[in-house]
Amino acid sequence: MIDPAVTRKITMDELRAQDREKPWFVVKGEVYDGTPFLEEHPGGPDSILLVAGENATDDFMAIHSPEAKAKMRKYHIGTLVESNSTRTASADDSVDDSSAPFLHKSTWKDVTLLSVSEISPDSKIFRFALDKTDRALGLPVGQHVFVRLTRKNGETVQRAYTPVSLQDAQGSIDFLVKIYFPSSEYPQGGKMTMGFHELTVGDTVQIKGPIGSFIWEGNGIASWRGVKKTARNLGLICAGSGITPILQVLRAVLNDKEDRETKLWLLDSNRTEQDILCREELDALYVHHGQSRHLQNPPHRNGRATDNYRFLIHHTLSKPKDAETWSFSVGRINDEMLRAHLPPPDTPDALVLICGPDRLIKDTVQPGLQRIGWDTSKTLVIF
């Protein structure tokens, strides 16, 4: 992991002063620059950004293979040395403050499994207890947390998840997890999701956060990559369990008594109708706030959204049980669906939020949005 040719000495002050969007981090006393690897990192950029300016030794050593460790040599930029100055304590250091929210960006905290609720044959909600029944979680809308667990075979795995707990919930955190069971294509199944599946009531996992580049501030204001902007028209795209961050944004917008202007378009892709997660809640939000539409009922007149809705839902299934009776789209998301079921690309104050598999995002949605006129560098938020 060390490049013997690197002789630079880096102080803690230098480490902490480094731009967090160009993250340096420490493993076993050596400093590494994660910037060149942000987009390629299998765990996503957030897992690197989360440890910017921090000692990442425990996290890194626990989950990375010998091959991954060997690759670190080319990102090695120096050795950490003692700083001449003393760091001033901050609110972020108050990990054990009994009045503070539960989450802490740089500290893993134990949560204990309280219950498991099955919502479909392969999807469950896992409820975990925080340390106190009246403790607030401290997760802004649009952000997520890292979950770390040790499987029964001794392997430690971690992934980012967006809870489905209500925003004002106290004392617990809920995760909606789609279990990827062993199959002919993936004989071991999903490492992380099978780890959840192995849990029994009373088991503990660890979480830390918040993480993410997007926060819904409320009343038409979003913070993305550290910049606040008006966002009165939100296109929302998800597939499978990618509904979780989308649901948090939907709840925040539609239950905001001060916001009567922000409009939302949801395009939800799944394999079968049974796979549509949180459908009961989505339908309830639609009943109170929206208007559903089908392909044969275009959402726009003369290129502009009509004024008689706030929330539009459209589903597409790749394998419907009966395509003749299924009233929404059939097939995978394509350019036609993006054009028909999102705000037009020239809509003022518009963003598109997406959560789903990398192939859906990089091979289908991102190039598709560009083809129909979106500048995705300025408007596509990827969870």
Tab-separated table of C-alpha atoms in Angstrom:
chain	number	residue	atom	x	y	z
A	1	MET	CA	0.000	0.000	0.000
A	2	ILE	CA	3.002	2.329	0.358
A	3	ASP	CA	5.054	3.878	-2.433
A	4	PRO	CA	8.667	3.939	-1.142
A	5	ALA	CA	9.431	6.863	-3.461
A	6	VAL	CA	6.962	9.095	-1.596
A	7	THR	CA	8.725	11.011	1.182
A	8	ARG	CA	6.340	13.902	1.815
A	9	LYS	CA	5.359	14.612	5.414
A	10	ILE	CA	1.793	15.811	5.963
A	11	THR	CA	0.534	17.349	9.197
A	12	MET	CA	-2.926	16.910	10.623
A	13	ASP	CA	-3.554	20.607	9.943
A	14	GLU	CA	-2.770	20.075	6.250
A	15	LEU	CA	-4.968	16.987	6.157
A	16	ARG	CA	-7.963	18.755	7.659
A	17	ALA	CA	-7.463	21.864	5.510
A	18	GLN	CA	-7.663	19.849	2.289
A	19	ASP	CA	-10.796	20.435	0.186
A	20	ARG	CA	-13.244	17.698	1.217
A	21	GLU	CA	-14.413	17.372	-2.387
A	22	LYS	CA	-10.816	16.316	-3.194
A	23	PRO	CA	-10.480	13.947	-0.266
A	24	TRP	CA	-7.317	12.886	1.498
A	25	PHE	CA	-7.592	10.201	4.168
A	26	VAL	CA	-5.313	8.170	6.434
A	27	VAL	CA	-4.742	4.418	6.584
A	28	LYS	CA	-2.172	3.106	9.089
A	29	GLY	CA	-0.485	6.497	9.383
A	30	GLU	CA	-0.128	7.006	5.623
A	31	VAL	CA	-2.026	9.643	3.649
A	32	TYR	CA	-3.854	8.805	0.421
A	33	ASP	CA	-5.561	10.993	-2.169
A	34	GLY	CA	-8.950	9.489	-3.061
A	35	THR	CA	-9.825	12.093	-5.696
A	36	PRO	CA	-8.720	10.121	-8.803
A	37	PHE	CA	-10.737	7.106	-7.671
A	38	LEU	CA	-14.029	8.773	-6.708
A	39	GLU	CA	-16.021	7.788	-9.797
A	40	GLU	CA	-14.507	4.312	-10.095
A	41	HIS	CA	-14.903	3.286	-6.470
A	42	PRO	CA	-17.197	0.225	-6.231
A	43	GLY	CA	-18.687	1.566	-3.019
A	44	GLY	CA	-19.461	4.915	-4.635
A	45	PRO	CA	-17.811	8.282	-4.000
A	46	ASP	CA	-19.686	8.930	-0.751
A	47	SER	CA	-17.770	6.232	1.114
A	48	ILE	CA	-14.531	8.079	0.314
A	49	LEU	CA	-15.922	11.574	0.897
A	50	LEU	CA	-17.199	10.461	4.301
A	51	VAL	CA	-13.659	9.817	5.569
A	52	ALA	CA	-12.104	12.967	4.068
A	53	GLY	CA	-9.603	14.365	6.575
A	54	GLU	CA	-10.071	11.348	8.856
A	55	ASN	CA	-8.340	8.149	9.912
A	56	ALA	CA	-10.019	5.480	7.775
A	57	THR	CA	-7.870	2.554	8.913
A	58	ASP	CA	-10.587	0.444	10.559
A	59	ASP	CA	-13.102	0.915	7.741
A	60	PHE	CA	-10.592	0.312	4.988
A	61	MET	CA	-8.883	-2.732	6.450
A	62	ALA	CA	-12.173	-4.398	7.395
A	63	ILE	CA	-13.769	-4.545	3.963
A	64	HIS	CA	-11.082	-4.344	1.275
A	65	SER	CA	-9.460	-7.284	-0.473
A	66	PRO	CA	-5.689	-7.766	-0.862
A	67	GLU	CA	-6.082	-6.655	-4.492
A	68	ALA	CA	-7.768	-3.406	-3.444
A	69	LYS	CA	-5.072	-2.769	-0.855
A	70	ALA	CA	-2.348	-3.291	-3.456
A	71	LYS	CA	-3.935	-0.633	-5.678
A	72	MET	CA	-3.543	1.951	-2.926
A	73	ARG	CA	0.141	2.391	-3.683
A	74	LYS	CA	-0.533	4.725	-6.616
A	75	TYR	CA	-2.728	6.971	-4.430
A	76	HIS	CA	-0.138	7.250	-1.630
A	77	ILE	CA	0.950	10.905	-1.209
A	78	GLY	CA	2.705	11.077	2.156
A	79	THR	CA	3.077	10.133	5.815
A	80	LEU	CA	1.075	11.750	8.597
A	81	VAL	CA	3.173	13.564	11.215
A	82	GLU	CA	2.318	15.389	14.412
A	83	SER	CA	1.024	18.932	14.010
A	84	ASN	CA	2.497	21.819	15.965
A	85	SER	CA	-0.936	23.174	16.757
A	86	THR	CA	-3.617	21.722	18.956
A	87	ARG	CA	-6.995	21.140	17.433
A	88	THR	CA	-9.809	23.038	19.056
A	89	ALA	CA	-12.730	20.932	20.201
A	90	SER	CA	-15.896	21.385	18.188
A	91	ALA	CA	-19.494	20.281	18.302
A	92	ASP	CA	-18.553	17.410	16.022
A	93	ASP	CA	-16.378	15.973	18.796
A	94	SER	CA	-19.325	15.626	21.148
A	95	VAL	CA	-20.066	12.052	20.207
A	96	ASP	CA	-21.616	11.206	23.576
A	97	ASP	CA	-23.735	14.338	24.052
A	98	SER	CA	-27.035	12.978	25.332
A	99	SER	CA	-29.006	15.793	23.680
A	100	ALA	CA	-27.329	15.499	20.267
A	101	PRO	CA	-28.760	13.555	17.317
A	102	PHE	CA	-27.680	9.923	17.155
A	103	LEU	CA	-25.725	10.009	13.908
A	104	HIS	CA	-22.068	11.020	13.769
A	105	LYS	CA	-20.125	11.302	10.529
A	106	SER	CA	-16.909	9.730	11.723
A	107	THR	CA	-18.055	7.380	14.486
A	108	TRP	CA	-19.698	4.001	14.032
A	109	LYS	CA	-22.562	3.486	16.487
A	110	ASP	CA	-24.324	0.265	17.436
A	111	VAL	CA	-28.028	-0.217	16.789
A	112	THR	CA	-29.980	-3.294	17.893
A	113	LEU	CA	-32.484	-5.181	15.734
A	114	LEU	CA	-36.001	-4.855	17.194
A	115	SER	CA	-38.163	-6.408	14.494
A	116	VAL	CA	-38.325	-7.646	10.911
A	117	SER	CA	-41.451	-7.085	8.806
A	118	GLU	CA	-41.912	-8.866	5.489
A	119	ILE	CA	-43.465	-6.688	2.799
A	120	SER	CA	-42.863	-9.001	-0.170
A	121	PRO	CA	-41.231	-12.406	-0.681
A	122	ASP	CA	-37.804	-10.794	-1.059
A	123	SER	CA	-38.168	-7.433	0.720
A	124	LYS	CA	-38.247	-6.681	4.433
A	125	ILE	CA	-38.212	-3.718	6.782
A	126	PHE	CA	-35.617	-4.051	9.532
A	127	ARG	CA	-36.252	-1.843	12.566
A	128	PHE	CA	-33.279	-1.077	14.814
A	129	ALA	CA	-33.268	0.621	18.212
A	130	LEU	CA	-31.084	3.657	18.851
A	131	ASP	CA	-29.456	4.121	22.247
A	132	LYS	CA	-32.415	6.069	23.701
A	133	THR	CA	-36.133	5.923	22.928
A	134	ASP	CA	-36.346	9.723	22.588
A	135	ARG	CA	-33.170	10.136	20.528
A	136	ALA	CA	-33.539	11.876	17.157
A	137	LEU	CA	-31.649	10.264	14.302
A	138	GLY	CA	-30.326	13.484	12.756
A	139	LEU	CA	-30.613	12.630	9.062
A	140	PRO	CA	-31.470	15.457	6.628
A	141	VAL	CA	-33.924	14.657	3.824
A	142	GLY	CA	-32.017	13.296	0.819
A	143	GLN	CA	-29.056	11.986	2.823
A	144	HIS	CA	-28.221	8.409	3.733
A	145	VAL	CA	-26.164	6.405	6.211
A	146	PHE	CA	-23.545	3.709	6.036
A	147	VAL	CA	-24.484	0.368	7.570
A	148	ARG	CA	-21.792	-2.083	8.619
A	149	LEU	CA	-22.426	-5.645	9.733
A	150	THR	CA	-20.517	-8.862	10.261
A	151	ARG	CA	-21.985	-11.882	8.530
A	152	LYS	CA	-22.258	-15.314	10.113
A	153	ASN	CA	-19.202	-16.405	8.100
A	154	GLY	CA	-17.149	-13.637	9.729
A	155	GLU	CA	-17.047	-11.352	6.688
A	156	THR	CA	-17.575	-7.638	7.370
A	157	VAL	CA	-19.595	-5.745	4.751
A	158	GLN	CA	-20.929	-2.206	4.530
A	159	ARG	CA	-23.181	-0.265	2.185
A	160	ALA	CA	-25.066	3.019	2.066
A	161	TYR	CA	-28.808	2.941	2.785
A	162	THR	CA	-31.550	5.537	3.034
A	163	PRO	CA	-33.882	4.756	5.941
A	164	VAL	CA	-37.635	4.695	5.395
A	165	SER	CA	-38.325	5.916	8.944
A	166	LEU	CA	-40.540	8.973	9.204
A	167	GLN	CA	-38.528	12.178	9.441
A	168	ASP	CA	-39.641	12.922	13.005
A	169	ALA	CA	-39.233	9.345	14.282
A	170	GLN	CA	-37.310	8.965	17.530
A	171	GLY	CA	-35.533	6.035	19.120
A	172	SER	CA	-35.379	3.789	16.063
A	173	ILE	CA	-34.375	3.559	12.419
A	174	ASP	CA	-36.041	1.501	9.672
A	175	PHE	CA	-34.314	0.064	6.615
A	176	LEU	CA	-36.193	-1.360	3.640
A	177	VAL	CA	-33.969	-4.066	2.182
A	178	LYS	CA	-34.531	-6.104	-0.963
A	179	ILE	CA	-32.831	-9.455	-0.337
A	180	TYR	CA	-30.792	-10.847	-3.212
A	181	PHE	CA	-30.911	-14.573	-2.544
A	182	PRO	CA	-28.389	-17.005	-4.063
A	183	SER	CA	-29.141	-17.791	-7.698
A	184	SER	CA	-27.518	-19.442	-10.695
A	185	GLU	CA	-26.176	-16.057	-11.741
A	186	TYR	CA	-25.024	-15.073	-8.225
A	187	PRO	CA	-24.422	-18.288	-6.239
A	188	GLN	CA	-23.588	-16.397	-3.037
A	189	GLY	CA	-26.413	-13.898	-3.373
A	190	GLY	CA	-25.958	-10.277	-2.326
A	191	LYS	CA	-23.276	-10.050	0.347
A	192	MET	CA	-24.874	-7.181	2.229
A	193	THR	CA	-28.511	-8.134	1.773
A	194	MET	CA	-27.851	-11.741	2.775
A	195	GLY	CA	-26.124	-10.314	5.840
A	196	PHE	CA	-29.384	-8.552	6.710
A	197	HIS	CA	-31.293	-11.764	6.017
A	198	GLU	CA	-29.113	-13.643	8.542
A	199	LEU	CA	-29.875	-11.198	11.361
A	200	THR	CA	-32.121	-12.174	14.256
A	201	VAL	CA	-33.827	-9.926	16.790
A	202	GLY	CA	-31.260	-8.717	19.317
A	203	ASP	CA	-28.360	-8.664	16.845
A	204	THR	CA	-26.450	-5.419	16.365
A	205	VAL	CA	-25.142	-3.606	13.314
A	206	GLN	CA	-23.314	-0.293	13.135
A	207	ILE	CA	-24.256	2.920	11.363
A	208	LYS	CA	-22.686	6.310	10.745
A	209	GLY	CA	-23.506	9.399	8.712
A	210	PRO	CA	-25.105	11.479	7.322
A	211	ILE	CA	-23.586	11.195	3.858
A	212	GLY	CA	-24.563	12.452	0.426
A	213	SER	CA	-24.320	15.495	-1.823
A	214	PHE	CA	-28.034	16.396	-1.829
A	215	ILE	CA	-30.279	17.823	0.896
A	216	TRP	CA	-33.889	18.893	0.504
A	217	GLU	CA	-34.065	22.036	2.628
A	218	GLY	CA	-37.818	22.540	2.195
A	219	ASN	CA	-40.255	24.854	0.425
A	220	GLY	CA	-38.655	24.520	-2.995
A	221	ILE	CA	-35.035	24.843	-1.870
A	222	ALA	CA	-32.402	22.144	-2.344
A	223	SER	CA	-28.733	22.054	-1.443
A	224	TRP	CA	-26.691	20.114	-3.970
A	225	ARG	CA	-22.905	19.832	-3.859
A	226	GLY	CA	-22.899	22.544	-1.215
A	227	VAL	CA	-24.859	25.074	-3.312
A	228	LYS	CA	-28.438	26.070	-2.550
A	229	LYS	CA	-30.825	26.370	-5.467
A	230	THR	CA	-34.533	26.723	-6.154
A	231	ALA	CA	-36.129	23.476	-7.313
A	232	ARG	CA	-39.872	23.770	-7.880
A	233	ASN	CA	-40.110	20.888	-10.375
A	234	LEU	CA	-38.660	17.520	-9.426
A	235	GLY	CA	-38.437	14.539	-11.752
A	236	LEU	CA	-37.978	11.383	-9.664
A	237	ILE	CA	-36.725	8.099	-11.140
A	238	CYS	CA	-36.195	4.879	-9.236
A	239	ALA	CA	-35.997	1.134	-9.613
A	240	GLY	CA	-36.697	-1.449	-6.931
A	241	SER	CA	-35.374	-0.429	-3.508
A	242	GLY	CA	-34.144	2.805	-5.076
A	243	ILE	CA	-37.525	4.134	-3.967
A	244	THR	CA	-36.142	4.824	-0.456
A	245	PRO	CA	-34.421	8.221	-0.968
A	246	ILE	CA	-37.146	9.198	-3.438
A	247	LEU	CA	-39.814	8.449	-0.833
A	248	GLN	CA	-38.090	10.673	1.721
A	249	VAL	CA	-38.148	13.588	-0.747
A	250	LEU	CA	-41.790	12.903	-1.682
A	251	ARG	CA	-42.849	12.923	1.965
A	252	ALA	CA	-40.910	16.092	2.719
A	253	VAL	CA	-42.384	18.017	-0.209
A	254	LEU	CA	-45.986	16.829	-0.027
A	255	ASN	CA	-46.275	17.065	3.766
A	256	ASP	CA	-44.738	20.540	3.918
A	257	LYS	CA	-47.590	22.882	4.890
A	258	GLU	CA	-45.633	25.893	3.638
A	259	ASP	CA	-45.005	24.399	0.200
A	260	ARG	CA	-47.922	24.448	-2.220
A	261	GLU	CA	-45.929	25.012	-5.398
A	262	THR	CA	-43.329	22.271	-5.812
A	263	LYS	CA	-44.435	19.640	-8.351
A	264	LEU	CA	-43.200	16.079	-8.612
A	265	TRP	CA	-43.089	13.506	-11.410
A	266	LEU	CA	-42.336	9.910	-10.339
A	267	LEU	CA	-41.210	7.239	-12.818
A	268	ASP	CA	-40.873	3.914	-10.983
A	269	SER	CA	-39.410	0.850	-12.723
A	270	ASN	CA	-39.782	-2.708	-11.442
A	271	ARG	CA	-39.822	-6.281	-12.673
A	272	THR	CA	-43.355	-7.242	-11.559
A	273	GLU	CA	-46.261	-5.469	-9.897
A	274	GLN	CA	-45.459	-7.334	-6.674
A	275	ASP	CA	-41.990	-5.735	-6.732
A	276	ILE	CA	-43.334	-2.169	-6.452
A	277	LEU	CA	-42.138	-1.231	-2.984
A	278	CYS	CA	-44.007	1.213	-0.730
A	279	ARG	CA	-46.897	1.218	-3.193
A	280	GLU	CA	-49.539	1.654	-0.508
A	281	GLU	CA	-47.875	4.836	0.717
A	282	LEU	CA	-47.276	6.085	-2.828
A	283	ASP	CA	-50.944	5.549	-3.650
A	284	ALA	CA	-51.977	7.396	-0.488
A	285	LEU	CA	-49.764	10.345	-1.377
A	286	TYR	CA	-51.293	10.345	-4.852
A	287	VAL	CA	-54.837	10.317	-3.483
A	288	HIS	CA	-54.126	13.347	-1.326
A	289	HIS	CA	-51.835	15.308	-3.619
A	290	GLY	CA	-51.717	14.068	-7.165
A	291	GLN	CA	-53.161	12.725	-10.310
A	292	SER	CA	-52.071	9.499	-11.963
A	293	ARG	CA	-51.722	9.342	-15.710
A	294	HIS	CA	-51.143	6.804	-18.467
A	295	LEU	CA	-49.209	7.066	-21.688
A	296	GLN	CA	-52.407	7.759	-23.616
A	297	ASN	CA	-53.098	10.787	-21.382
A	298	PRO	CA	-50.140	13.149	-22.098
A	299	PRO	CA	-49.068	15.258	-19.108
A	300	HIS	CA	-48.222	18.409	-21.066
A	301	ARG	CA	-50.146	20.795	-23.273
A	302	ASN	CA	-48.112	22.862	-25.712
A	303	GLY	CA	-44.904	21.780	-23.998
A	304	ARG	CA	-45.936	23.000	-20.539
A	305	ALA	CA	-47.154	21.114	-17.511
A	306	THR	CA	-50.857	21.388	-16.761
A	307	ASP	CA	-51.873	23.075	-13.519
A	308	ASN	CA	-54.277	20.504	-12.074
A	309	TYR	CA	-51.774	18.301	-10.266
A	310	ARG	CA	-48.836	18.355	-7.886
A	311	PHE	CA	-47.732	14.753	-7.980
A	312	LEU	CA	-47.775	12.418	-10.977
A	313	ILE	CA	-46.957	8.708	-10.823
A	314	HIS	CA	-46.052	6.396	-13.665
A	315	HIS	CA	-44.952	2.779	-13.313
A	316	THR	CA	-43.254	0.496	-15.789
A	317	LEU	CA	-42.833	-3.256	-15.432
A	318	SER	CA	-40.422	-5.426	-17.377
A	319	LYS	CA	-42.449	-8.608	-16.702
A	320	PRO	CA	-46.093	-7.792	-15.890
A	321	LYS	CA	-48.330	-10.721	-15.022
A	322	ASP	CA	-50.853	-9.622	-17.636
A	323	ALA	CA	-49.716	-6.892	-20.019
A	324	GLU	CA	-53.264	-6.516	-21.346
A	325	THR	CA	-54.713	-5.476	-17.988
A	326	TRP	CA	-51.672	-3.590	-16.685
A	327	SER	CA	-52.555	0.088	-17.146
A	328	PHE	CA	-49.065	1.616	-17.133
A	329	SER	CA	-45.980	0.955	-19.269
A	330	VAL	CA	-44.365	-2.353	-20.127
A	331	GLY	CA	-40.620	-2.644	-20.589
A	332	ARG	CA	-37.515	-0.954	-19.289
A	333	ILE	CA	-37.199	2.811	-18.992
A	334	ASN	CA	-36.499	4.400	-22.380
A	335	ASP	CA	-36.326	7.843	-23.982
A	336	GLU	CA	-40.069	7.865	-24.671
A	337	MET	CA	-40.854	7.359	-20.987
A	338	LEU	CA	-38.337	10.019	-19.932
A	339	ARG	CA	-39.937	12.474	-22.332
A	340	ALA	CA	-43.530	11.611	-21.363
A	341	HIS	CA	-43.254	11.225	-17.601
A	342	LEU	CA	-40.797	13.876	-16.450
A	343	PRO	CA	-41.008	17.656	-16.670
A	344	PRO	CA	-39.761	18.989	-20.011
A	345	PRO	CA	-36.044	19.837	-19.999
A	346	ASP	CA	-36.791	23.555	-20.399
A	347	THR	CA	-38.933	23.650	-17.240
A	348	PRO	CA	-37.678	26.383	-14.875
A	349	ASP	CA	-36.096	25.354	-11.576
A	350	ALA	CA	-36.089	21.655	-12.458
A	351	LEU	CA	-33.976	18.788	-11.162
A	352	VAL	CA	-34.073	15.053	-11.842
A	353	LEU	CA	-33.324	12.763	-8.884
A	354	ILE	CA	-32.501	9.096	-9.477
A	355	CYS	CA	-31.690	6.031	-7.421
A	356	GLY	CA	-31.202	2.634	-9.009
A	357	PRO	CA	-28.639	0.239	-10.484
A	358	ASP	CA	-25.534	1.732	-12.110
A	359	ARG	CA	-26.502	0.282	-15.492
A	360	LEU	CA	-29.880	1.996	-15.396
A	361	ILE	CA	-28.275	5.323	-14.513
A	362	LYS	CA	-25.182	5.283	-16.717
A	363	ASP	CA	-26.408	3.289	-19.715
A	364	THR	CA	-30.043	4.375	-19.946
A	365	VAL	CA	-31.185	7.418	-17.992
A	366	GLN	CA	-28.160	9.715	-18.166
A	367	PRO	CA	-27.643	9.407	-21.953
A	368	GLY	CA	-31.422	9.350	-22.490
A	369	LEU	CA	-31.922	12.624	-20.641
A	370	GLN	CA	-29.100	14.181	-22.656
A	371	ARG	CA	-30.708	13.036	-25.909
A	372	ILE	CA	-34.023	14.696	-25.046
A	373	GLY	CA	-32.421	17.981	-24.036
A	374	TRP	CA	-31.381	17.851	-20.370
A	375	ASP	CA	-27.993	19.175	-19.238
A	376	THR	CA	-27.362	16.359	-16.780
A	377	SER	CA	-24.236	17.979	-15.341
A	378	LYS	CA	-26.486	20.682	-13.877
A	379	THR	CA	-29.736	18.835	-13.271
A	380	LEU	CA	-29.196	15.098	-12.572
A	381	VAL	CA	-28.822	14.186	-8.896
A	382	ILE	CA	-27.660	10.607	-8.388
A	383	PHE	CA	-28.259	9.037	-4.983
